[in-house]
JSON list of C-alpha atoms in Angstrom, two decimals:
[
{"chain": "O", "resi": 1, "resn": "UNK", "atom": "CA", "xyz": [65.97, 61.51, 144.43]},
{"chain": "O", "resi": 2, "resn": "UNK", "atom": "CA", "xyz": [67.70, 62.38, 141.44]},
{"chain": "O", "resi": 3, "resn": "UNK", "atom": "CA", "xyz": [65.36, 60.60, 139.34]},
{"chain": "O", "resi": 4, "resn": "UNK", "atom": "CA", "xyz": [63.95, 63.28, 136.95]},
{"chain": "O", "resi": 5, "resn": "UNK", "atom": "CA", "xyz": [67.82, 63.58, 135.41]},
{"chain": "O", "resi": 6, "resn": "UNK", "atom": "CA", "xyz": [67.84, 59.95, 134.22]},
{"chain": "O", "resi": 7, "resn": "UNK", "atom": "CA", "xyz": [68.18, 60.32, 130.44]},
{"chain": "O", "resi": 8, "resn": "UNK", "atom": "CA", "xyz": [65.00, 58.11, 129.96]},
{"chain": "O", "resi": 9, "resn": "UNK", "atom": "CA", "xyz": [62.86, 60.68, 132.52]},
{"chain": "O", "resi": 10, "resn": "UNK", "atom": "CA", "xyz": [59.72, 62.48, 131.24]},
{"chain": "O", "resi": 11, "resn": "UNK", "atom": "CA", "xyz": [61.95, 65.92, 132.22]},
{"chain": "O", "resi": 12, "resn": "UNK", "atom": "CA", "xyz": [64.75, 64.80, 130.23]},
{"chain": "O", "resi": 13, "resn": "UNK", "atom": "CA", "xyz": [62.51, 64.06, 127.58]},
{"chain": "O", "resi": 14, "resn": "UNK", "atom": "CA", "xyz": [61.02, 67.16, 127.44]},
{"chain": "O", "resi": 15, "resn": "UNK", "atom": "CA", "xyz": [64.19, 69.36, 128.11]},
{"chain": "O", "resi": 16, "resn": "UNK", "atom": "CA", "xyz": [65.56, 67.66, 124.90]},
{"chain": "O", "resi": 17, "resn": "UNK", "atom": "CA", "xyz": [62.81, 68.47, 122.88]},
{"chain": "O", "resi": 18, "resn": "UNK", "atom": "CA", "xyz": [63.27, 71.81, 124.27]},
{"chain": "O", "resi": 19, "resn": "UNK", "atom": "CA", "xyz": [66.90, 72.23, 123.00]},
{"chain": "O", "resi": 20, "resn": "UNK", "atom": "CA", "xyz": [66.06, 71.54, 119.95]},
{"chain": "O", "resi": 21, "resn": "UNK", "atom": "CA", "xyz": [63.52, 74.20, 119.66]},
{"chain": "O", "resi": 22, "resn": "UNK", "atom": "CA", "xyz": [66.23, 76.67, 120.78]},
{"chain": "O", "resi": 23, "resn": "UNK", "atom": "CA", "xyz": [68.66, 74.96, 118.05]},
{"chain": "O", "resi": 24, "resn": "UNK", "atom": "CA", "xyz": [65.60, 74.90, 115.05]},
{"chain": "O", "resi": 25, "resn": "UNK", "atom": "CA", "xyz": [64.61, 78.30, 115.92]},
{"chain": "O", "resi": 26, "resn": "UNK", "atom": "CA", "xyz": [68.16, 79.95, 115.86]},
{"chain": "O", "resi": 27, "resn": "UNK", "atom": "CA", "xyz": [68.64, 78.05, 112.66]},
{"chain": "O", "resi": 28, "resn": "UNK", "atom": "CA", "xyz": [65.08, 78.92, 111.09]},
{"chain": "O", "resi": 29, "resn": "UNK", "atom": "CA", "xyz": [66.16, 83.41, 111.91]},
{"chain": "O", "resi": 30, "resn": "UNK", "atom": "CA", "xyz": [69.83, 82.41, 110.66]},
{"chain": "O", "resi": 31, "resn": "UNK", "atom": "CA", "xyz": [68.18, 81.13, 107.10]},
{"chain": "O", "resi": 32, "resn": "UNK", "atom": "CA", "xyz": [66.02, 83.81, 107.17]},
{"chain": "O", "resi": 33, "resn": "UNK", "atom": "CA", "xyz": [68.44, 86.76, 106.98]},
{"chain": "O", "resi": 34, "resn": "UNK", "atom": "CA", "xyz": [68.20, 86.68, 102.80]},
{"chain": "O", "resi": 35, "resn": "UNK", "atom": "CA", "xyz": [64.20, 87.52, 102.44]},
{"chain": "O", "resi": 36, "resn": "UNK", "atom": "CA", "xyz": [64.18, 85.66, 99.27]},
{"chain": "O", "resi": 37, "resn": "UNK", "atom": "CA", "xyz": [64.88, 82.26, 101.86]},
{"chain": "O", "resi": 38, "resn": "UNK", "atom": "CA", "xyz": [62.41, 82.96, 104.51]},
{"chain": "O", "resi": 39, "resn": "UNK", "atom": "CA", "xyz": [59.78, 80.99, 103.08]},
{"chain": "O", "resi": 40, "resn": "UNK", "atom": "CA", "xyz": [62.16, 77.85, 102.57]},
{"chain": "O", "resi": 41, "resn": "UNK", "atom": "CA", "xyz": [63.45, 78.59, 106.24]},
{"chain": "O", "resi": 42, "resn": "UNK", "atom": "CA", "xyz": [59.97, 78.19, 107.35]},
{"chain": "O", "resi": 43, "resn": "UNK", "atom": "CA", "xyz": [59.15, 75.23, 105.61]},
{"chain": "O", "resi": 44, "resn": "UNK", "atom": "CA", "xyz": [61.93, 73.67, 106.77]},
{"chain": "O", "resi": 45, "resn": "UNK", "atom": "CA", "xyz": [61.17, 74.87, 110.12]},
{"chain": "O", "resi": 46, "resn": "UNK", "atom": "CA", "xyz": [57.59, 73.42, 109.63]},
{"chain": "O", "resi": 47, "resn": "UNK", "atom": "CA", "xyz": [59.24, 70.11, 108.89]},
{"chain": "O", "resi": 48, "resn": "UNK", "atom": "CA", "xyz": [61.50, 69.72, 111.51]},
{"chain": "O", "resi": 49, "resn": "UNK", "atom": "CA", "xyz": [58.63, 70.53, 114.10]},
{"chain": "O", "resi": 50, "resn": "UNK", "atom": "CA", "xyz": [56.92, 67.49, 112.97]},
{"chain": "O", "resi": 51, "resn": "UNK", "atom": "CA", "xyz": [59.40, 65.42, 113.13]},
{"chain": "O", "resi": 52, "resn": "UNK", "atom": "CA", "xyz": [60.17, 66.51, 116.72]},
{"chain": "O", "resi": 53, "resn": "UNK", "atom": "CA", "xyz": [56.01, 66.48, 117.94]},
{"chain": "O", "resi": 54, "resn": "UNK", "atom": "CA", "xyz": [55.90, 62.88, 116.75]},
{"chain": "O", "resi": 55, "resn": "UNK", "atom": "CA", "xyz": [59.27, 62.19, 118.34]},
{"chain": "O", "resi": 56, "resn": "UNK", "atom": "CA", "xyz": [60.96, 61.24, 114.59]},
{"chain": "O", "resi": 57, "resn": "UNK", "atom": "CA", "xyz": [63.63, 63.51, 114.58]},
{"chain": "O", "resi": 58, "resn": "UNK", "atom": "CA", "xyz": [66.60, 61.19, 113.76]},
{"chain": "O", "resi": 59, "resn": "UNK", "atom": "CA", "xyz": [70.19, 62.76, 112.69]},
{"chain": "O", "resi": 60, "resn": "UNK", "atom": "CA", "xyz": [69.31, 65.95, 114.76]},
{"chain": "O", "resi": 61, "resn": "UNK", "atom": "CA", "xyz": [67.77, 69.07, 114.19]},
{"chain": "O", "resi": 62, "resn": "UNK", "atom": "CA", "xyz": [70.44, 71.10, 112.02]},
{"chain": "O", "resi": 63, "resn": "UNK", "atom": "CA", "xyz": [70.89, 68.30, 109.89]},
{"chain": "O", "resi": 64, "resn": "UNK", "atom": "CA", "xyz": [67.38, 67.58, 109.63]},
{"chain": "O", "resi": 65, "resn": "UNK", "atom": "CA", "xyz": [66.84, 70.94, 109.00]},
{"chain": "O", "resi": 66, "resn": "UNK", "atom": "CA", "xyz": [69.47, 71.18, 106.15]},
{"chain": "O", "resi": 67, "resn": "UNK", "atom": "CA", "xyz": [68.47, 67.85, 104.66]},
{"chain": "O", "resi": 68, "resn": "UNK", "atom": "CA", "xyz": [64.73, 70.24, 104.53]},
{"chain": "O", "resi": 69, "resn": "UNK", "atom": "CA", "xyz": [65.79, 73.02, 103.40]},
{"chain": "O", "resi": 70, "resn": "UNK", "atom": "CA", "xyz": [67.48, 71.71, 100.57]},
{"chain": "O", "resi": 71, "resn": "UNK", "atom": "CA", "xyz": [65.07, 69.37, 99.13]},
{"chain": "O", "resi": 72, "resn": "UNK", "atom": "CA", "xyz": [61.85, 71.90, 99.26]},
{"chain": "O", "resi": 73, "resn": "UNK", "atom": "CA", "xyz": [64.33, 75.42, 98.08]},
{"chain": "O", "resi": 74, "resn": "UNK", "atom": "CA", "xyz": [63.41, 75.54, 94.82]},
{"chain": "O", "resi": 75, "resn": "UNK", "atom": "CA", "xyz": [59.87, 75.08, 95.40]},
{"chain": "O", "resi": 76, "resn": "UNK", "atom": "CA", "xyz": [59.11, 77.08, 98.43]},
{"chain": "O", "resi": 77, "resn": "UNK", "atom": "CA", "xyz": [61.31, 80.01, 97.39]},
{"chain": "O", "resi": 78, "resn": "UNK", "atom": "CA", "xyz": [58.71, 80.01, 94.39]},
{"chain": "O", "resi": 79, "resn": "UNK", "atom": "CA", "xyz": [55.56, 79.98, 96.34]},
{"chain": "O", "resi": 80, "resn": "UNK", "atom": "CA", "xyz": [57.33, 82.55, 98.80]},
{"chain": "O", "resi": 81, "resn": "UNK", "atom": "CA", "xyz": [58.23, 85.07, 95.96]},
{"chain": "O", "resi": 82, "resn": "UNK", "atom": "CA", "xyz": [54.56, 84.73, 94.43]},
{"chain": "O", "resi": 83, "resn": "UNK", "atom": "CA", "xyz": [53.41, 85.29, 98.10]},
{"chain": "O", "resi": 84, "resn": "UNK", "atom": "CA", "xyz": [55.81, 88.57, 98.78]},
{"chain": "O", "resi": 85, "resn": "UNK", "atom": "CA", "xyz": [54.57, 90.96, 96.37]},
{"chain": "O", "resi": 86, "resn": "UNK", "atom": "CA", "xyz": [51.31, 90.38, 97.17]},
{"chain": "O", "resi": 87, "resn": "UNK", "atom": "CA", "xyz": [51.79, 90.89, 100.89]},
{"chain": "O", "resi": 88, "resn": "UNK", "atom": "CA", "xyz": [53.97, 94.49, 99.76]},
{"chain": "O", "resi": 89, "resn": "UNK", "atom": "CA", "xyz": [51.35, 95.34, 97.64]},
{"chain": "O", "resi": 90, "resn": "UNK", "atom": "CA", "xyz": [48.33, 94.85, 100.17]},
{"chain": "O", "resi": 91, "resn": "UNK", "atom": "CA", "xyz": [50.37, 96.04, 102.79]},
{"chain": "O", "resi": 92, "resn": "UNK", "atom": "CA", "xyz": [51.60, 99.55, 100.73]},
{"chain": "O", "resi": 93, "resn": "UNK", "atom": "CA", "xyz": [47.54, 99.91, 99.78]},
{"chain": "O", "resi": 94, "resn": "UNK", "atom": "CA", "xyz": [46.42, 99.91, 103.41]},
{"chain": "O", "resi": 95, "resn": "UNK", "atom": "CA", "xyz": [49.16, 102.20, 104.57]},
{"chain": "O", "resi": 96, "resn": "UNK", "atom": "CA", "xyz": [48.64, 104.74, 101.77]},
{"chain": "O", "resi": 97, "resn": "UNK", "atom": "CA", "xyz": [45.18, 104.65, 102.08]},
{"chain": "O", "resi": 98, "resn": "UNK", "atom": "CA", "xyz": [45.55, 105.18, 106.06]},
{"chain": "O", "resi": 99, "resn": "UNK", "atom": "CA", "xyz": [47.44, 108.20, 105.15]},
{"chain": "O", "resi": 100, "resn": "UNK", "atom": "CA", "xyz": [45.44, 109.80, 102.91]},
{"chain": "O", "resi": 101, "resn": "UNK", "atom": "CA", "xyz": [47.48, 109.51, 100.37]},
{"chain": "O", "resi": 102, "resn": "UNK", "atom": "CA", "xyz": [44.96, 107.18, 97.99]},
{"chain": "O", "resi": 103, "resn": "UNK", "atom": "CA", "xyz": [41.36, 108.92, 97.47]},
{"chain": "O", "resi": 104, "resn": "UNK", "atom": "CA", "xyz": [39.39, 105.56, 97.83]},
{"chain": "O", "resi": 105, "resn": "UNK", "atom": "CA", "xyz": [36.21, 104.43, 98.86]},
{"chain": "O", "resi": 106, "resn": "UNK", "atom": "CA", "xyz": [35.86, 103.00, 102.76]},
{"chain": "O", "resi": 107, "resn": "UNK", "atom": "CA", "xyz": [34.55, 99.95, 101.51]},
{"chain": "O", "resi": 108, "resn": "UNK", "atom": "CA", "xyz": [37.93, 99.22, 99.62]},
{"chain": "O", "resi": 109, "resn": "UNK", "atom": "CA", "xyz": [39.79, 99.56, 102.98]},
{"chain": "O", "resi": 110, "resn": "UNK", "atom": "CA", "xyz": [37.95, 96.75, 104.57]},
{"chain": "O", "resi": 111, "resn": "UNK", "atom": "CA", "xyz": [38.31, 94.73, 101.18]},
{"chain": "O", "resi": 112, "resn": "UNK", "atom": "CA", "xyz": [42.41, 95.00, 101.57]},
{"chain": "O", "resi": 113, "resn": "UNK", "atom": "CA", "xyz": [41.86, 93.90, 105.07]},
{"chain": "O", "resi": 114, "resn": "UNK", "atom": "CA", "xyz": [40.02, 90.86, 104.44]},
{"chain": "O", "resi": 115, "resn": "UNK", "atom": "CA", "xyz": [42.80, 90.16, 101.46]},
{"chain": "O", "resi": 116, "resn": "UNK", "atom": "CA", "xyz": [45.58, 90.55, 103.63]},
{"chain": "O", "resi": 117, "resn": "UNK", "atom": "CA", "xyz": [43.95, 88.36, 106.06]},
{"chain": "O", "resi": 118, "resn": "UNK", "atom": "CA", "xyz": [43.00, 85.63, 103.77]},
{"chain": "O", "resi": 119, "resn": "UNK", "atom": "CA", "xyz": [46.81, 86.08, 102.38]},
{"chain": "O", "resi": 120, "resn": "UNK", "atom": "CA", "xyz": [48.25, 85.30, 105.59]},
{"chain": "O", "resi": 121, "resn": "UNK", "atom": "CA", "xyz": [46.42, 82.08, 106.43]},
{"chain": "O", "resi": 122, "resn": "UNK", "atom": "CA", "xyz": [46.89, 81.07, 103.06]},
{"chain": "O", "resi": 123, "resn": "UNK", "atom": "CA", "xyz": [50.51, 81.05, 103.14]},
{"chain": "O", "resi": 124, "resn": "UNK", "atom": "CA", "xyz": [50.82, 79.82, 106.37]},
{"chain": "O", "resi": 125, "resn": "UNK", "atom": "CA", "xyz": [48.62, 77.05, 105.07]},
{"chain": "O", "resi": 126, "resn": "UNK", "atom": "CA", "xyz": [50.80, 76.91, 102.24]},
{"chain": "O", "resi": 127, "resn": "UNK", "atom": "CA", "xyz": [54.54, 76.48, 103.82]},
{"chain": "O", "resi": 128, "resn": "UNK", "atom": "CA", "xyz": [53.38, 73.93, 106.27]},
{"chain": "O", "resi": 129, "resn": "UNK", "atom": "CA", "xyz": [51.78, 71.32, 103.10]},
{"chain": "O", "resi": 130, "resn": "UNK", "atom": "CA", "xyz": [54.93, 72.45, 101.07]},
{"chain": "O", "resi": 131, "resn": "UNK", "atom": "CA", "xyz": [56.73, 71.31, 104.25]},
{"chain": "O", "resi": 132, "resn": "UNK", "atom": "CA", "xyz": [54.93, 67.54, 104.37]},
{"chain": "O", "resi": 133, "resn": "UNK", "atom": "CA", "xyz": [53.69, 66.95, 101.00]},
{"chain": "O", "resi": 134, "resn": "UNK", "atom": "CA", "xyz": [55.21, 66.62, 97.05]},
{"chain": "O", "resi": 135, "resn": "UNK", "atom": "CA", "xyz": [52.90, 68.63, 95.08]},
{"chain": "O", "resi": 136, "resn": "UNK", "atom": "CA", "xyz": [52.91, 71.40, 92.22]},
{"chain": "O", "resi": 137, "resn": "UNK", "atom": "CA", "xyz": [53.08, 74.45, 93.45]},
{"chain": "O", "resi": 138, "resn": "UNK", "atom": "CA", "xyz": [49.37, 75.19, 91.80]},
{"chain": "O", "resi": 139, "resn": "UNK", "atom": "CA", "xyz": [48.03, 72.20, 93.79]},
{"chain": "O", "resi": 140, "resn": "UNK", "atom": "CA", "xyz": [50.33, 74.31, 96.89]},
{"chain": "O", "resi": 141, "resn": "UNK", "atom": "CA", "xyz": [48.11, 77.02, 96.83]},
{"chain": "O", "resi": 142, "resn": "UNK", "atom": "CA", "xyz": [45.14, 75.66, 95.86]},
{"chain": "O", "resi": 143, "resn": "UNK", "atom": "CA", "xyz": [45.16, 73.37, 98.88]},
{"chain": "O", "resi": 144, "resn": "UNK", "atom": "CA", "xyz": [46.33, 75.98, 100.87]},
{"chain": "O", "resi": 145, "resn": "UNK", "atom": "CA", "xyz": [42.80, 77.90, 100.76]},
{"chain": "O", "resi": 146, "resn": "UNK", "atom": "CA", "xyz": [40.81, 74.81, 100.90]},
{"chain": "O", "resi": 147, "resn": "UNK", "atom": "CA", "xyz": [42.53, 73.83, 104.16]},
{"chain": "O", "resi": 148, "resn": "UNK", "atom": "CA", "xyz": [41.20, 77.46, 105.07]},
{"chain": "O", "resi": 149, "resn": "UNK", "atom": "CA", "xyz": [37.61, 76.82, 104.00]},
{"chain": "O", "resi": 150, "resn": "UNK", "atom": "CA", "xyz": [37.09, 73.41, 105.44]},
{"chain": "O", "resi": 151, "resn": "UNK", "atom": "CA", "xyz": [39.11, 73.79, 108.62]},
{"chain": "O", "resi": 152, "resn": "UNK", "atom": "CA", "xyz": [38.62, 77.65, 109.64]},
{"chain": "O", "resi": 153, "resn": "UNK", "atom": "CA", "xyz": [38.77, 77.25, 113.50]},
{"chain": "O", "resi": 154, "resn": "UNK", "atom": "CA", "xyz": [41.97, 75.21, 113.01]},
{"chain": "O", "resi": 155, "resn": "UNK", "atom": "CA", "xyz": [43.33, 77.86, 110.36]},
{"chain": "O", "resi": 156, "resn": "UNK", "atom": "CA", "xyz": [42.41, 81.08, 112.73]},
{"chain": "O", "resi": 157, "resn": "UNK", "atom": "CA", "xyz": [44.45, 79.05, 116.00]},
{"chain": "O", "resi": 158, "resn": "UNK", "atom": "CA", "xyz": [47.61, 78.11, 113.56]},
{"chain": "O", "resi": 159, "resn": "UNK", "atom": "CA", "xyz": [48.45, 81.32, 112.40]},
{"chain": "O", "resi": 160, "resn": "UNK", "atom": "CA", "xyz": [47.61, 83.37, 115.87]},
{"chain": "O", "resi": 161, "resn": "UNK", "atom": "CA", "xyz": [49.94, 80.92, 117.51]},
{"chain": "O", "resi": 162, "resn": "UNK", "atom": "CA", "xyz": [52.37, 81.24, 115.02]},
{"chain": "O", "resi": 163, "resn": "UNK", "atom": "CA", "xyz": [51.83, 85.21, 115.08]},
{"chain": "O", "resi": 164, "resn": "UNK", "atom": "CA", "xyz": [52.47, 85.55, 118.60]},
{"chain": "O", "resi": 165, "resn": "UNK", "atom": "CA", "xyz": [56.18, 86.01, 118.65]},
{"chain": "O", "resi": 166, "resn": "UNK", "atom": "CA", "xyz": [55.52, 89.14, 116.62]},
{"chain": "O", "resi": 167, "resn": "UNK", "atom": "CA", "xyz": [52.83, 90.20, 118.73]},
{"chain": "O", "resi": 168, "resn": "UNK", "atom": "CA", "xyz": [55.17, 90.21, 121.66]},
{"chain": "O", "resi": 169, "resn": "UNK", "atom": "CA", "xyz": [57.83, 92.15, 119.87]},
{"chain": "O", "resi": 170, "resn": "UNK", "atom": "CA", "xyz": [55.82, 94.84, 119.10]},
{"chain": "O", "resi": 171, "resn": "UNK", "atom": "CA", "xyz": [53.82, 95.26, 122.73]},
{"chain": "O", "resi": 172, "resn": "UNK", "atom": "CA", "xyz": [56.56, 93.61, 124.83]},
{"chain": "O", "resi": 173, "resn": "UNK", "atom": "CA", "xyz": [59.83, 94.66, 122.95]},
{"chain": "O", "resi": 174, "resn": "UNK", "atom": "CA", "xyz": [61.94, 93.80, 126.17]},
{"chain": "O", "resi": 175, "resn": "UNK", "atom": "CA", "xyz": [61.35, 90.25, 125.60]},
{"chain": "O", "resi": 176, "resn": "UNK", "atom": "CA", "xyz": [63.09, 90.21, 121.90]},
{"chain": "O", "resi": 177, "resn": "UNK", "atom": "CA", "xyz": [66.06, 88.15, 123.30]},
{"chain": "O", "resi": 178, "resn": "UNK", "atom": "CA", "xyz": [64.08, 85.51, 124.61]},
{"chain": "O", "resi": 179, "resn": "UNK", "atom": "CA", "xyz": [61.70, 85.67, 121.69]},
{"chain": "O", "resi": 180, "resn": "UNK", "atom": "CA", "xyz": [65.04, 85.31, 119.34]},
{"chain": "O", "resi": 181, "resn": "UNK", "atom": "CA", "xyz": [66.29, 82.67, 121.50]},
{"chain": "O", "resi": 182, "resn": "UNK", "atom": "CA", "xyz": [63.02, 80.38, 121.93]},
{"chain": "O", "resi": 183, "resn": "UNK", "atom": "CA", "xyz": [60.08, 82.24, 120.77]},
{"chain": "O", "resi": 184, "resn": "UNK", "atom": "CA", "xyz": [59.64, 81.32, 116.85]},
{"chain": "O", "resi": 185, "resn": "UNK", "atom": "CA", "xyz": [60.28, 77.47, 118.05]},
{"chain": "O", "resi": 186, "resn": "UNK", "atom": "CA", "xyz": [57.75, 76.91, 120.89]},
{"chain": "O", "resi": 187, "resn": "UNK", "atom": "CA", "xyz": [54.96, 79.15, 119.17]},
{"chain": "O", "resi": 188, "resn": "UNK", "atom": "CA", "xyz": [55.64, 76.50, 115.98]},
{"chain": "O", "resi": 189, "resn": "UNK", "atom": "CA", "xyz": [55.24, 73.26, 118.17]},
{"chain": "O", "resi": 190, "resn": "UNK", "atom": "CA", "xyz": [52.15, 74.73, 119.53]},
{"chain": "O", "resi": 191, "resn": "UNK", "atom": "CA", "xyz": [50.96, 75.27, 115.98]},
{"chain": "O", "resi": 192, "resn": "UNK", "atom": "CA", "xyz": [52.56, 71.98, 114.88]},
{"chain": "O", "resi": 193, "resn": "UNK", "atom": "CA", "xyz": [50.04, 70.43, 117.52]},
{"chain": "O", "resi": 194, "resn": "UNK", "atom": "CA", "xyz": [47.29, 71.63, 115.70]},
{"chain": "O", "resi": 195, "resn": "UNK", "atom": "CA", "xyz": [47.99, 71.14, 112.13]},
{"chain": "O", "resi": 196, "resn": "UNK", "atom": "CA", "xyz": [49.19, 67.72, 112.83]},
{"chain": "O", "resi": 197, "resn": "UNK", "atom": "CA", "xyz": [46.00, 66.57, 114.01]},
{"chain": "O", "resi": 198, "resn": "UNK", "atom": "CA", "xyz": [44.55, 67.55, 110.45]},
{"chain": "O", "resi": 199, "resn": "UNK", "atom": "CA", "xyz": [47.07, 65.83, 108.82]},
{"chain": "O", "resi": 200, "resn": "UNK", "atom": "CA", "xyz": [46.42, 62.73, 110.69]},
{"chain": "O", "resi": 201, "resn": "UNK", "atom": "CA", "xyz": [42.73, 62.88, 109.15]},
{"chain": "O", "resi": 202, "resn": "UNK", "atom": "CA", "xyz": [43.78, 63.36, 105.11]},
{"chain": "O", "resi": 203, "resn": "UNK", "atom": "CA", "xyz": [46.38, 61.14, 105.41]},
{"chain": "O", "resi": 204, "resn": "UNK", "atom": "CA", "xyz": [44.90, 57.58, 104.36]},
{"chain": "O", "resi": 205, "resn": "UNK", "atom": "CA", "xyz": [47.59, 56.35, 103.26]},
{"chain": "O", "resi": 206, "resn": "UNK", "atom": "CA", "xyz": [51.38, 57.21, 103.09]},
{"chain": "O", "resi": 207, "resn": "UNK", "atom": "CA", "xyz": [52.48, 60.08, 100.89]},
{"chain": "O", "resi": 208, "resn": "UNK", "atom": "CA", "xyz": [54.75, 62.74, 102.55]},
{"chain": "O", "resi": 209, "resn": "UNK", "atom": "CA", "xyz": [57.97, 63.57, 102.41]},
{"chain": "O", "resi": 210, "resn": "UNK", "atom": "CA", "xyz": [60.65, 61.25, 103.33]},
{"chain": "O", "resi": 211, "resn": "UNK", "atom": "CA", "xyz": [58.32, 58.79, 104.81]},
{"chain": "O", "resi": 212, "resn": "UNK", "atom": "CA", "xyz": [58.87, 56.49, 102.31]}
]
């Protein structure tokens, strides 16, 4: 009767994997409360979710995490701060130009649009390879829009999966707590779902990190 509470059950299973979303996303928003770390918190975030989709996660999540978040800081705290002024400065064009405030042509509008598009997916695109592979971070970023180019669908489902916690906040603000709580986590997994299968296709042979 009480079968679904055995510690080998497919509920137990997935209730696990469930705390430790809870546990990687708490840790991912407490890492992220510096803005010069949120793009190492994410990367470590990234990695963890892997390891927990694939059912590697060995040593447990905030160790796992930690372990992550030290090895890529350097690096991803680079890409992130090439990243942020870019975003600012995008963002600050559109808002000024929504206001009035910049005497520009139409056309420009939809031009920042399409840049601050492109700029999202690529840095999504660009934490998540910074979270599985060794590379400079020119070969980062570089990647980062070819993954866009050759594997658009998959790009445009990562990042509106991953954006969907924010969506919520803004539309559904009474659901913050639970979105605090839970949300970042499960939208990653989802994600994490999707970019894994890609991964699965590049990799030939073995070449990420810690795998060997």
């Amino acid at each position: 009767m009480w079968n679904f509470l055995r510690p080998d059950s497919k509920f137990m299973l997935y209730a696990n994997k469930f705390c430790d979303l809870i546990a990687l996303n708490l840790m991912m928003l407490i890492f992220c409360i510096p803005v010069f770390t949120i793009g190492t918190s994410i990367t470590a975030m990234h990695y963890v979710l892997l390891k927990i989709l694939r059912d590697e996660l060995s040593g447990g999540v905030i160790r796992t995490f930690w372990t992550a978040f030290k090895s890529n800081f350097k690096q991803a705290t680079q890409l992130w701060l090439i990243y942020l002024p870019a975003g600012v400065l995008i963002l600050w064009d559109l808002l000024m130009f929504h206001k009035g405030l910049i005497p520009l042509p139409t056309v420009l509008k939809y031009v920042l649009i399409v840049l601050g598009i492109v700029w999202m997916l690529s840095l999504n695109w660009a934490l998540i390879l910074q979270s599985r592979y060794d590379n400079p971070i020119k070969a980062t970023i570089r990647n980062s829009l070819l993954f866009c180019l050759f594997h658009p669908l998959d790009t445009l489902l990562i990042s509106a999966v991953l954006c969907i916690p924010f969506v919520l906040i803004v539309f559904l603000p009474q659901l913050m707590p639970v979105i605090l709580i839970c949300g970042f986590g499960l939208s990653g997994i989802l994600a994490a779902g999707l970019y894994s299968r890609i991964f699965i296709r590049h990799e030939t042979e073995p070449s990420s990190k810690g795998e060997s």
